[in-house]
Coordinates of C-alpha atoms in Angstrom, one line a residue:
Chain A
X1 CA 73.6 172.5 13.7
X2 CA 74.6 168.8 14.3
X3 CA 73.9 169.4 18.0
X4 CA 70.3 170.4 17.3
X5 CA 69.8 167.2 15.1
X6 CA 71.2 165.0 17.8
X7 CA 69.2 166.7 20.5
X8 CA 66.0 166.4 18.6
X9 CA 66.7 162.8 17.9
X10 CA 67.2 162.2 21.6
X11 CA 63.9 163.9 22.4
X12 CA 62.1 161.8 19.8
X13 CA 63.7 158.6 21.0
X14 CA 62.7 159.3 24.5
X15 CA 59.1 159.9 23.4
X16 CA 59.2 156.6 21.5
X17 CA 60.5 154.8 24.6
X18 CA 57.8 156.3 26.8
X19 CA 55.2 155.0 24.3
X20 CA 56.8 151.5 24.6
X21 CA 56.8 151.7 28.4
X22 CA 53.0 151.8 28.4
X23 CA 53.2 148.0 27.8
X24 CA 55.1 147.7 31.1
X25 CA 52.2 149.5 32.8
X26 CA 49.3 147.6 31.3
X27 CA 51.0 144.2 31.1
X28 CA 49.1 141.9 31.3
X29 CA 51.7 139.1 31.7
X30 CA 55.1 139.4 33.3
X31 CA 56.7 138.6 29.9
X32 CA 54.9 141.5 28.3
X33 CA 56.4 143.8 30.9
X34 CA 59.8 142.3 30.5
X35 CA 59.7 142.9 26.7
X36 CA 59.0 146.5 27.5
X37 CA 62.1 146.6 29.7
X38 CA 64.1 145.0 26.8
X39 CA 63.0 147.9 24.6
X40 CA 64.0 150.4 27.2
X41 CA 67.4 148.6 27.5
X42 CA 68.1 148.9 23.7
X43 CA 66.7 152.4 23.6
X44 CA 68.8 153.3 26.6
X45 CA 71.9 152.1 24.8
X46 CA 70.9 154.3 21.9
X47 CA 70.3 157.3 24.1
X48 CA 73.6 156.8 25.9
X49 CA 75.4 156.9 22.6
X50 CA 73.6 160.1 21.5
X51 CA 74.3 161.7 24.9
X52 CA 78.0 160.6 24.6
X53 CA 78.2 162.5 21.3
X54 CA 76.3 165.5 22.6
X55 CA 78.1 166.0 25.9
X56 CA 81.4 164.7 24.5
X57 CA 81.9 162.0 27.2
X58 CA 83.5 159.0 25.6
X59 CA 82.9 156.8 28.7
X60 CA 79.2 156.8 28.0
X61 CA 79.9 154.2 25.3
X62 CA 81.4 152.0 28.1
X63 CA 78.2 152.6 30.0
X64 CA 76.2 151.5 26.9
X65 CA 78.3 148.3 26.9
X66 CA 77.6 147.6 30.5
X67 CA 73.9 148.3 30.0
X68 CA 73.7 145.8 27.1
X69 CA 75.4 143.1 29.2
X70 CA 73.2 143.6 32.2
X71 CA 70.0 143.6 30.2
X72 CA 70.8 140.1 29.2
X73 CA 71.5 139.1 32.8
X74 CA 68.1 140.6 33.8
X75 CA 66.3 138.7 31.1
X76 CA 68.0 135.4 32.2
X77 CA 67.2 136.2 35.9
X78 CA 63.5 136.5 35.0
X79 CA 63.2 133.3 33.1
X80 CA 65.0 130.8 35.4
X81 CA 63.1 128.3 37.5
X82 CA 64.4 126.8 40.7
X83 CA 64.8 123.0 41.2
X84 CA 61.6 121.6 42.5
X85 CA 61.2 119.5 45.6
X86 CA 58.3 117.4 44.3
Chain B
X1 CA 78.7 166.1 4.3
X2 CA 79.6 163.1 6.4
X3 CA 77.8 164.7 9.3
X4 CA 74.7 165.1 7.1
X5 CA 74.8 161.4 6.2
X6 CA 75.2 160.5 9.9
X7 CA 72.2 162.6 10.8
X8 CA 70.2 160.9 8.1
X9 CA 71.1 157.5 9.5
X10 CA 70.2 158.6 13.0
X11 CA 66.8 160.0 12.0
X12 CA 66.1 156.8 10.0
X13 CA 66.9 154.7 13.0
X14 CA 64.1 156.5 14.9
X15 CA 61.6 155.1 12.4
X16 CA 62.6 151.6 13.4
X17 CA 62.5 152.3 17.1
X18 CA 59.0 153.8 16.6
X19 CA 57.9 150.7 14.7
X20 CA 59.2 148.5 17.6
X21 CA 57.5 150.6 20.2
X22 CA 54.1 150.7 18.3
X23 CA 54.3 147.0 17.6
X24 CA 54.8 146.3 21.2
X25 CA 51.7 148.3 22.0
X26 CA 49.4 147.3 19.2
X27 CA 50.1 143.7 18.4
X28 CA 48.2 140.9 20.2
X29 CA 50.0 138.3 22.2
X30 CA 53.5 138.0 23.6
X31 CA 54.9 136.2 20.6
X32 CA 53.8 138.7 18.0
X33 CA 55.1 141.6 20.1
X34 CA 58.4 139.8 20.5
X35 CA 58.9 139.6 16.7
X36 CA 58.2 143.3 16.1
X37 CA 60.4 144.3 19.0
X38 CA 63.6 142.4 18.3
X39 CA 63.7 143.1 14.6
X40 CA 62.9 146.8 14.9
X41 CA 65.2 147.6 17.8
X42 CA 68.2 145.7 16.4
X43 CA 67.9 147.4 13.0
X44 CA 67.3 150.7 14.7
X45 CA 70.3 150.5 16.9
X46 CA 72.4 149.4 13.9
X47 CA 71.5 152.5 11.9
X48 CA 72.1 154.7 15.0
X49 CA 75.5 153.1 15.6
X50 CA 76.4 153.7 12.0
X51 CA 75.3 157.4 12.2
X52 CA 77.1 158.0 15.5
X53 CA 80.3 156.4 14.1
X54 CA 80.2 158.7 11.1
X55 CA 79.6 161.8 13.3
X56 CA 82.1 160.8 15.9
X57 CA 84.7 160.4 13.2
X58 CA 87.0 158.3 15.4
X59 CA 88.0 154.8 14.4
X60 CA 88.4 153.5 18.0
X61 CA 85.0 154.9 18.9
X62 CA 83.5 153.3 15.8
X63 CA 84.9 149.9 16.8
X64 CA 83.6 150.2 20.3
X65 CA 80.1 151.2 18.9
X66 CA 80.2 148.2 16.6
X67 CA 81.0 145.9 19.6
X68 CA 78.1 147.4 21.5
X69 CA 75.8 146.7 18.6
X70 CA 76.9 143.1 18.2
X71 CA 76.5 142.5 21.9
X72 CA 73.0 144.0 22.0
X73 CA 72.0 141.9 18.9
X74 CA 73.2 138.6 20.4
X75 CA 71.9 139.4 23.9
X76 CA 68.5 140.5 22.8
X77 CA 68.1 137.6 20.5
X78 CA 68.8 135.2 23.4
X79 CA 66.7 137.2 25.8
X80 CA 63.8 137.1 23.3
X81 CA 64.1 133.3 23.0
X82 CA 64.2 133.0 26.8
X83 CA 61.1 135.2 27.3
X84 CA 59.3 133.3 24.6
X85 CA 60.1 129.9 26.2
X86 CA 59.1 131.3 29.6
X87 CA 55.7 132.4 28.2
X88 CA 55.2 128.9 26.7
X89 CA 56.0 127.2 30.0
X90 CA 53.5 129.4 31.8
X91 CA 50.8 128.4 29.4
X92 CA 51.5 124.7 29.8
X93 CA 51.6 124.9 33.6
X94 CA 48.4 126.8 34.0
Chain C
X1 CA 65.0 182.6 31.6
X2 CA 65.6 180.9 28.3
X3 CA 64.1 177.5 27.9
X4 CA 65.9 175.3 25.4
X5 CA 65.6 171.8 23.9
X6 CA 67.9 170.6 26.7
X7 CA 65.4 171.7 29.3
X8 CA 62.7 169.9 27.3
X9 CA 64.8 166.7 27.4
X10 CA 65.4 167.2 31.1
X11 CA 61.7 167.7 31.9
X12 CA 60.8 164.6 29.9
X13 CA 63.3 162.5 31.7
X14 CA 62.2 163.9 35.1
X15 CA 58.5 163.3 34.4
X16 CA 59.2 159.8 33.1
X17 CA 61.2 159.0 36.3
X18 CA 58.4 160.3 38.5
X19 CA 55.8 158.4 36.5
X20 CA 57.8 155.1 36.8
X21 CA 58.4 155.7 40.5
X22 CA 54.7 156.3 41.1
X23 CA 53.7 153.3 39.1
X24 CA 56.2 151.1 40.9
X25 CA 54.9 152.2 44.2
X26 CA 51.2 152.0 43.5
X27 CA 49.2 148.9 42.5
X28 CA 48.9 145.6 44.2
X29 CA 50.8 143.4 41.8
X30 CA 54.3 142.9 43.3
X31 CA 55.6 141.5 40.0
X32 CA 54.6 144.7 38.3
X33 CA 56.2 146.7 41.0
X34 CA 59.5 144.9 40.6
X35 CA 59.6 145.1 36.8
X36 CA 58.8 148.8 36.9
X37 CA 61.5 149.3 39.5
X38 CA 64.0 147.8 37.1
X39 CA 62.8 150.3 34.5
X40 CA 63.3 153.0 37.1
X41 CA 66.9 152.0 37.7
X42 CA 67.6 151.9 33.9
X43 CA 66.2 155.3 33.5
X44 CA 68.2 156.6 36.5
X45 CA 71.4 155.5 34.7
X46 CA 70.4 157.6 31.7
X47 CA 69.8 160.6 33.9
X48 CA 73.2 160.2 35.5
X49 CA 74.6 160.3 32.0
X50 CA 72.7 163.4 31.2
X51 CA 74.0 165.1 34.4
X52 CA 77.6 164.4 33.3
X53 CA 78.1 161.7 35.9
X54 CA 79.5 158.8 33.9
X55 CA 80.9 157.1 37.0
X56 CA 77.4 156.9 38.4
X57 CA 75.9 155.9 35.1
X58 CA 78.3 152.9 35.0
X59 CA 77.5 151.8 38.5
X60 CA 73.7 152.3 38.1
X61 CA 73.7 150.4 34.8
X62 CA 75.3 147.4 36.6
X63 CA 73.5 147.7 39.9
X64 CA 70.2 149.6 39.4
X65 CA 69.3 148.0 36.0
X66 CA 70.8 144.6 36.7
X67 CA 71.8 143.4 40.2
X68 CA 69.0 144.8 42.3
X69 CA 66.4 143.7 39.8
X70 CA 67.8 140.2 39.9
X71 CA 67.7 140.2 43.7
X72 CA 64.1 141.4 43.7
X73 CA 63.0 138.9 41.1
X74 CA 64.5 136.2 43.2
X75 CA 62.6 137.5 46.2
X76 CA 59.3 137.3 44.3
X77 CA 59.6 133.5 44.7
X78 CA 59.3 133.7 48.5
X79 CA 55.7 133.9 49.5
X80 CA 54.6 136.7 51.8
X81 CA 51.9 136.5 54.4
X82 CA 50.6 140.0 54.1
X83 CA 50.4 140.1 50.4
X84 CA 46.6 140.3 50.3
X85 CA 46.5 143.5 52.1
X86 CA 48.6 145.7 49.9
X87 CA 45.7 148.0 49.3
X88 CA 45.1 151.5 50.4
X89 CA 45.3 152.7 54.0
X90 CA 42.1 153.9 55.7
X91 CA 40.9 157.4 55.0
X92 CA 42.5 159.2 58.0
X93 CA 45.9 157.5 57.8
X94 CA 45.9 157.9 54.1
X95 CA 45.1 161.6 54.4
X96 CA 47.7 162.1 57.1
X97 CA 50.4 160.4 55.1
X98 CA 49.6 162.3 52.0
X99 CA 49.8 165.6 54.0
X100 CA 53.1 164.4 55.5
X101 CA 54.4 163.7 52.0
X102 CA 53.4 167.1 50.7
X103 CA 55.0 168.8 53.6
X104 CA 58.2 166.8 53.2
X105 CA 58.4 167.5 49.5
X106 CA 57.7 171.2 50.0
X107 CA 60.4 171.7 52.7
X108 CA 62.8 169.6 50.6
X109 CA 62.1 171.8 47.6
X110 CA 62.5 175.0 49.6
X111 CA 65.8 174.0 51.0
X112 CA 67.0 172.8 47.6
X113 CA 66.0 176.0 45.8
X114 CA 67.8 178.2 48.3
X115 CA 70.9 175.9 48.0
X116 CA 71.0 176.2 44.2
X117 CA 70.0 179.8 43.8
X118 CA 71.6 181.2 46.9
X119 CA 75.1 182.4 47.5
X120 CA 77.8 180.1 46.2
X121 CA 79.8 180.0 49.4
X122 CA 82.8 177.8 49.8
X123 CA 82.5 174.7 47.6
X124 CA 84.6 171.6 47.9
X125 CA 84.9 171.2 44.2
X126 CA 87.6 173.8 43.9
X127 CA 89.6 172.1 46.6
X128 CA 89.2 168.7 44.9
X129 CA 90.3 169.9 41.5
X130 CA 93.1 172.0 43.0
X131 CA 94.7 168.9 44.6
X132 CA 94.0 166.5 41.8
X133 CA 97.6 166.4 40.6
X134 CA 98.9 165.1 43.9
X135 CA 96.2 162.5 44.3
X136 CA 97.9 159.8 42.2
X137 CA 94.9 159.5 39.8
X138 CA 93.4 161.8 37.3
X139 CA 89.7 160.8 37.6
X140 CA 88.4 163.3 40.1
X141 CA 85.7 160.9 41.5
X142 CA 88.3 158.2 42.2
X143 CA 90.6 160.8 43.8
X144 CA 87.8 161.8 46.2
X145 CA 86.9 158.2 46.9
X146 CA 90.3 156.8 47.6
X147 CA 92.4 159.8 48.6
X148 CA 90.6 163.0 49.8
X149 CA 87.7 161.1 51.5
X150 CA 89.3 157.7 51.9
X151 CA 87.9 157.5 55.4
X152 CA 84.4 157.5 54.0
X153 CA 85.2 154.7 51.6
X154 CA 86.8 152.6 54.3
X155 CA 83.7 152.9 56.4
X156 CA 81.5 152.2 53.4
X157 CA 83.4 148.9 52.9
X158 CA 82.7 148.2 56.6
X159 CA 79.0 148.8 56.1
X160 CA 79.0 146.4 53.1
X161 CA 80.8 143.8 55.2
X162 CA 78.3 144.2 58.0
X163 CA 75.4 143.7 55.6
X164 CA 77.1 140.6 54.2
X165 CA 77.7 139.2 57.6
X166 CA 74.0 139.8 58.4
X167 CA 73.0 137.9 55.2
X168 CA 75.4 135.0 56.1
X169 CA 74.1 134.8 59.6
X170 CA 70.4 134.7 58.5
X171 CA 70.5 131.3 56.9
X172 CA 72.0 129.0 54.3
X173 CA 71.9 129.5 50.5
X174 CA 68.9 129.2 48.2
X175 CA 68.3 126.1 46.2
X176 CA 70.4 126.2 43.0
X177 CA 68.6 126.6 39.6
X178 CA 67.5 123.8 37.3
X179 CA 69.9 122.7 34.6
X180 CA 69.6 125.4 31.9
X181 CA 68.8 124.8 28.3
X182 CA 71.4 124.8 25.6
X183 CA 70.8 128.5 24.7
X184 CA 71.1 129.8 28.2
X185 CA 74.2 127.7 28.7
X186 CA 75.7 129.4 25.7
X187 CA 74.7 132.8 27.0
X188 CA 76.4 132.1 30.3
X189 CA 79.4 130.7 28.6
X190 CA 80.2 133.8 26.7
X191 CA 78.7 136.6 28.8
X192 CA 80.4 135.7 32.1
X193 CA 84.0 135.9 30.8
X194 CA 83.0 139.1 29.0
X195 CA 81.7 140.6 32.3
X196 CA 85.0 139.7 34.0
X197 CA 87.0 141.3 31.2
X198 CA 85.0 144.5 31.3
X199 CA 85.4 144.5 35.1
X200 CA 89.1 144.3 34.7
X201 CA 89.1 147.1 32.2
X202 CA 87.0 149.4 34.4
X203 CA 89.2 148.8 37.4
X204 CA 92.2 149.8 35.4
X205 CA 90.5 152.7 33.6
X206 CA 89.2 154.1 37.0
X207 CA 92.5 155.9 37.6
X208 CA 92.1 158.2 34.6
X209 CA 88.6 157.7 33.3
X210 CA 85.1 156.8 34.7
X211 CA 85.3 153.4 36.4
X212 CA 86.9 152.0 39.5
X213 CA 86.4 149.4 42.2
X214 CA 82.7 149.9 42.7
X215 CA 81.7 149.5 39.1
X216 CA 84.2 146.7 38.5
X217 CA 83.0 144.9 41.6
X218 CA 79.4 145.2 40.5
X219 CA 80.2 143.7 37.1
X220 CA 82.1 140.8 38.7
X221 CA 79.1 140.2 40.9
X222 CA 76.9 140.1 37.8
X223 CA 79.2 137.4 36.5
X224 CA 78.6 135.4 39.7
X225 CA 74.9 135.9 39.2
X226 CA 75.1 134.8 35.6
X227 CA 77.0 131.6 36.6
X228 CA 74.5 131.0 39.3
X229 CA 71.6 131.3 36.8
X230 CA 73.5 128.8 34.7
X231 CA 73.1 126.2 37.5
X232 CA 76.4 126.9 39.3
X233 CA 76.5 125.5 42.8
X234 CA 78.3 127.5 45.4
X235 CA 81.1 125.0 45.8
X236 CA 82.3 126.1 42.4
X237 CA 83.3 129.4 44.1
X238 CA 86.8 129.6 45.8
X239 CA 86.9 127.6 49.1
X240 CA 85.3 128.9 52.3
X241 CA 88.6 130.1 53.7
X242 CA 89.5 132.0 50.6
X243 CA 86.0 133.5 50.5
X244 CA 86.4 134.8 54.1
X245 CA 89.7 136.4 53.3
X246 CA 88.3 137.9 50.1
X247 CA 85.3 139.4 52.0
X248 CA 87.6 141.3 54.4
X249 CA 90.3 141.9 51.8
X250 CA 89.2 145.4 50.9
X251 CA 89.1 146.6 54.4
X252 CA 92.4 144.8 55.3
X253 CA 94.2 146.4 52.4
X254 CA 92.8 149.8 53.3
X255 CA 93.8 149.5 57.0
X256 CA 97.3 148.1 56.3
X257 CA 97.9 151.1 53.9
X258 CA 96.7 153.4 56.6
X259 CA 98.9 152.0 59.3
X260 CA 101.8 151.9 56.9
X261 CA 101.4 155.7 56.6
X262 CA 101.3 156.1 60.3
X263 CA 104.4 153.9 60.6
X264 CA 106.2 156.2 58.1
X265 CA 105.3 159.2 60.3
X266 CA 102.4 160.4 58.1
X267 CA 98.8 160.8 59.1
X268 CA 96.6 157.7 58.9
X269 CA 95.6 157.0 55.3
X270 CA 97.9 159.7 53.9
X271 CA 99.8 158.2 51.0
X272 CA 103.6 158.6 50.7
X273 CA 104.6 161.0 48.0
X274 CA 104.7 159.5 44.5
X275 CA 103.3 156.1 45.6
X276 CA 99.6 157.2 45.8
X277 CA 98.7 155.8 42.3
X278 CA 100.1 152.3 43.0
X279 CA 98.6 152.1 46.5
X280 CA 95.2 153.2 45.2
X281 CA 95.3 150.5 42.6
X282 CA 96.2 147.9 45.2
X283 CA 93.4 149.0 47.5
X284 CA 90.9 149.1 44.6
X285 CA 91.8 145.6 43.5
X286 CA 91.1 144.2 47.0
X287 CA 88.0 146.3 47.3
X288 CA 86.7 145.1 44.0
X289 CA 87.0 141.5 45.0
X290 CA 85.3 142.2 48.4
X291 CA 82.4 144.0 46.7
X292 CA 82.0 141.4 44.1
X293 CA 81.9 138.5 46.6
X294 CA 79.6 140.4 48.9
X295 CA 77.0 141.1 46.2
X296 CA 77.5 137.6 44.8
X297 CA 76.8 136.0 48.1
X298 CA 73.7 138.2 48.5
X299 CA 72.3 136.7 45.3
X300 CA 73.3 133.2 46.4
X301 CA 71.1 134.1 49.4
X302 CA 73.1 133.0 52.5
X303 CA 75.9 130.7 53.7
X304 CA 77.2 128.7 50.8
X305 CA 76.9 124.9 51.4
X306 CA 80.6 124.5 51.6
X307 CA 80.8 126.6 54.8
X308 CA 78.5 124.2 56.7
X309 CA 79.8 120.9 55.4
X310 CA 83.1 121.8 56.8
X311 CA 81.9 122.2 60.3
X312 CA 79.7 119.1 60.2
X313 CA 82.5 117.0 58.9
X314 CA 84.5 118.2 61.9
X315 CA 81.8 117.0 64.2
X316 CA 81.3 113.6 62.6
X317 CA 85.0 112.6 62.6
Chain D
X1 CA 81.1 187.8 27.9
X2 CA 79.8 188.5 31.3
X3 CA 76.2 188.4 30.1
X4 CA 76.8 185.2 28.3
X5 CA 78.2 183.6 31.4
X6 CA 75.2 184.7 33.4
X7 CA 72.9 183.2 30.8
X8 CA 74.8 180.0 31.0
X9 CA 74.4 180.0 34.8
X10 CA 70.6 180.4 34.5
X11 CA 70.5 177.6 31.9
X12 CA 72.3 175.4 34.4
X13 CA 70.1 176.4 37.4
X14 CA 66.9 175.4 35.5
X15 CA 68.3 171.9 35.0
X16 CA 69.3 171.7 38.6
X17 CA 65.9 172.7 39.7
X18 CA 64.1 170.3 37.4
X19 CA 66.0 167.3 38.7
X20 CA 66.4 168.5 42.3
X21 CA 62.6 169.0 42.7
X22 CA 62.0 165.6 41.0
X23 CA 64.4 164.2 43.6
X24 CA 62.4 165.8 46.5
X25 CA 59.1 164.4 45.2
X26 CA 60.6 160.9 44.8
X27 CA 61.9 161.1 48.3
X28 CA 58.6 162.0 49.7
X29 CA 56.6 159.5 47.6
X30 CA 58.9 156.7 48.5
X31 CA 58.8 157.5 52.2
X32 CA 55.0 157.6 52.2
X33 CA 54.8 154.2 50.5
X34 CA 57.3 152.8 53.0
X35 CA 55.0 153.9 55.8
X36 CA 51.6 152.9 54.5
X37 CA 52.2 149.7 52.5
X38 CA 51.8 146.4 54.2
X39 CA 53.9 144.2 52.0
X40 CA 57.6 144.0 53.0
X41 CA 58.8 143.7 49.4
X42 CA 56.8 146.8 48.5
X43 CA 58.4 148.7 51.4
X44 CA 61.8 147.6 50.3
X45 CA 61.2 149.0 46.8
X46 CA 59.7 152.2 48.4
X47 CA 62.8 152.8 50.5
X48 CA 65.0 152.3 47.4
X49 CA 63.0 154.8 45.4
X50 CA 63.1 157.3 48.3
X51 CA 66.9 156.9 48.4
X52 CA 67.2 157.4 44.6
X53 CA 65.4 160.7 45.1
X54 CA 68.0 161.9 47.5
X55 CA 70.8 160.7 45.2
X56 CA 69.1 162.7 42.3
X57 CA 69.1 165.9 44.4
X58 CA 72.8 165.4 45.2
X59 CA 73.8 164.9 41.6
X60 CA 71.7 167.8 40.4
X61 CA 73.5 170.1 42.9
X62 CA 76.8 168.8 41.5
X63 CA 75.8 169.7 37.9
X64 CA 77.7 172.7 36.5
X65 CA 76.4 173.0 33.0
X66 CA 76.8 171.3 29.6
X67 CA 80.5 171.7 29.2
X68 CA 81.9 172.0 32.7
X69 CA 83.1 169.0 34.7
X70 CA 80.7 168.6 37.7
X71 CA 81.6 168.7 41.4
X72 CA 83.2 165.2 42.1
X73 CA 82.5 165.2 45.8
X74 CA 78.7 164.5 45.6
X75 CA 79.4 162.0 42.8
X76 CA 81.7 160.0 45.1
X77 CA 79.1 160.1 47.9
X78 CA 76.3 158.9 45.7
X79 CA 78.6 156.2 44.2
X80 CA 79.2 154.7 47.7
X81 CA 75.5 155.3 48.4
X82 CA 74.4 153.2 45.5
X83 CA 76.5 150.3 46.7
X84 CA 75.3 150.6 50.3
X85 CA 71.7 150.8 49.1
X86 CA 72.0 147.5 47.1
X87 CA 73.7 145.7 50.0
X88 CA 71.0 147.0 52.5
X89 CA 68.3 145.9 50.1
X90 CA 69.9 142.4 50.0
X91 CA 70.0 142.3 53.8
X92 CA 66.4 143.4 54.0
X93 CA 65.4 140.7 51.5
X94 CA 67.3 138.1 53.5
X95 CA 65.5 139.2 56.7
X96 CA 62.2 139.0 54.9
X97 CA 62.9 135.5 53.8
X98 CA 63.9 134.5 57.3
X99 CA 60.7 136.0 58.7
X100 CA 58.5 134.0 56.3
X101 CA 60.4 130.8 57.4
X102 CA 59.9 131.7 61.0
X103 CA 56.2 132.1 60.4
X104 CA 55.9 128.7 59.0
X105 CA 57.6 127.0 61.9

């Protein structure tokens, strides 16, 4: 019973994430696309937690932690500017 | 009973994720989208973490989940600020 | 054949991955391609989780969703001569490559279907699980990496070293970033130590749970990337001599352990009874540092300035 | 019991097929782009996607069903593969940067 609920929730979540990813496809700006990646990051954390319960793998929560940390690194990497010569 | 409550939390969290996703698609301009997204997905993840903690029924697991949620909240708030600042800079430079 | 909700989830994941891959490969906007490739890596990590491969999910979350994205974003800053001509190939080459692609995919699929549905044959999995108790660790993936197939891992570290040497030989480092704002400085200040802690945890956990030198090394590299983004200059890393030793440390630890075994009358890289767990942890620690520094130097983009100052000082004195 | 086990095996094979064939398609798609695209950066991304397809097929073969532990040998191969892929990507990017500099001189 609970398995069906979790599985349905994962499916719906994935559909929601696919909807959000349309923004990564159409843009138009780089920041718009990056927001879409941020949504996929948070949604990915959520999906990993659900899969961890469903498949009974506790380490997937560790993976969720790593994903959350690296999403912040990616956002920082996007927005940094180099020192300029001029 | 606890499982039922957990399921309700998880299903409710989906509504917030959906709101964030639709906001990202429908709202005009980076800054408006930013608002919709960060609020929705943080609340959504919070509810989902609560539900998963109830269903998992393990204190250590619940603590780990709480840590993940806190991290995502702080990280996504800062990321949102950085992306907003970057969008402003682009506008000034062009 | 019964089709369940699981298969629906699998199909959705697979279609999304294909769609993202296609979108990242098509189109003329390189920025779009890079961002979509980052989404591709993130999704791949979820798929590893779905296929019960948490070790891979961890590594992909650190590398696919983070490090390679950061590397590509940095590369976007370099201008490219041929960027105008990203478009479609001419009619004949386009058709030929499309046919080639279909042929390849079809033969791949054919081989795959017969491998999955055909006779089970002798699989290595049984062998691996059967000997797990003697391997010194209880995580089967770590056992394969550092015990049963230790040769492969040794050579893999050699490949990594070769790639790093290539990067170091190609030029000096990129310009460091501008001074960050207060908020980013704050982010760097709390996220880098956290990355180091999680790396240490994964290294330790790798013996009995998903994790190990590769995941831990990738996270440490992410810490270097984060510090770099916060304006760190390369002379804040350990000195050039220490860096060189750290780079070869993983291979050195591996080889020394191997020769130790030969010296004790065992086969090269065969661990003495009862000591396997400790030796594996030692090798993994050295390998983690090598991997971290290799990937970190890749982000820095070439020889750190300290390496060159040293030789020029020698010349001027 | 025997019938249930057989059903479980079919259940597993369908998942293996879904991801394995996806892997094959990605491999071919990536290879084609690596051949026809002119931009070096696009080619580097293409090779990465192609490699990911091969990894996916490997991991799908290792899959043994919802509750069984999968075969660890392909997992170990793919794990080293992921690290090699990112270091090769880094080397390719460094070569690309050097090429651009050489063009300028």
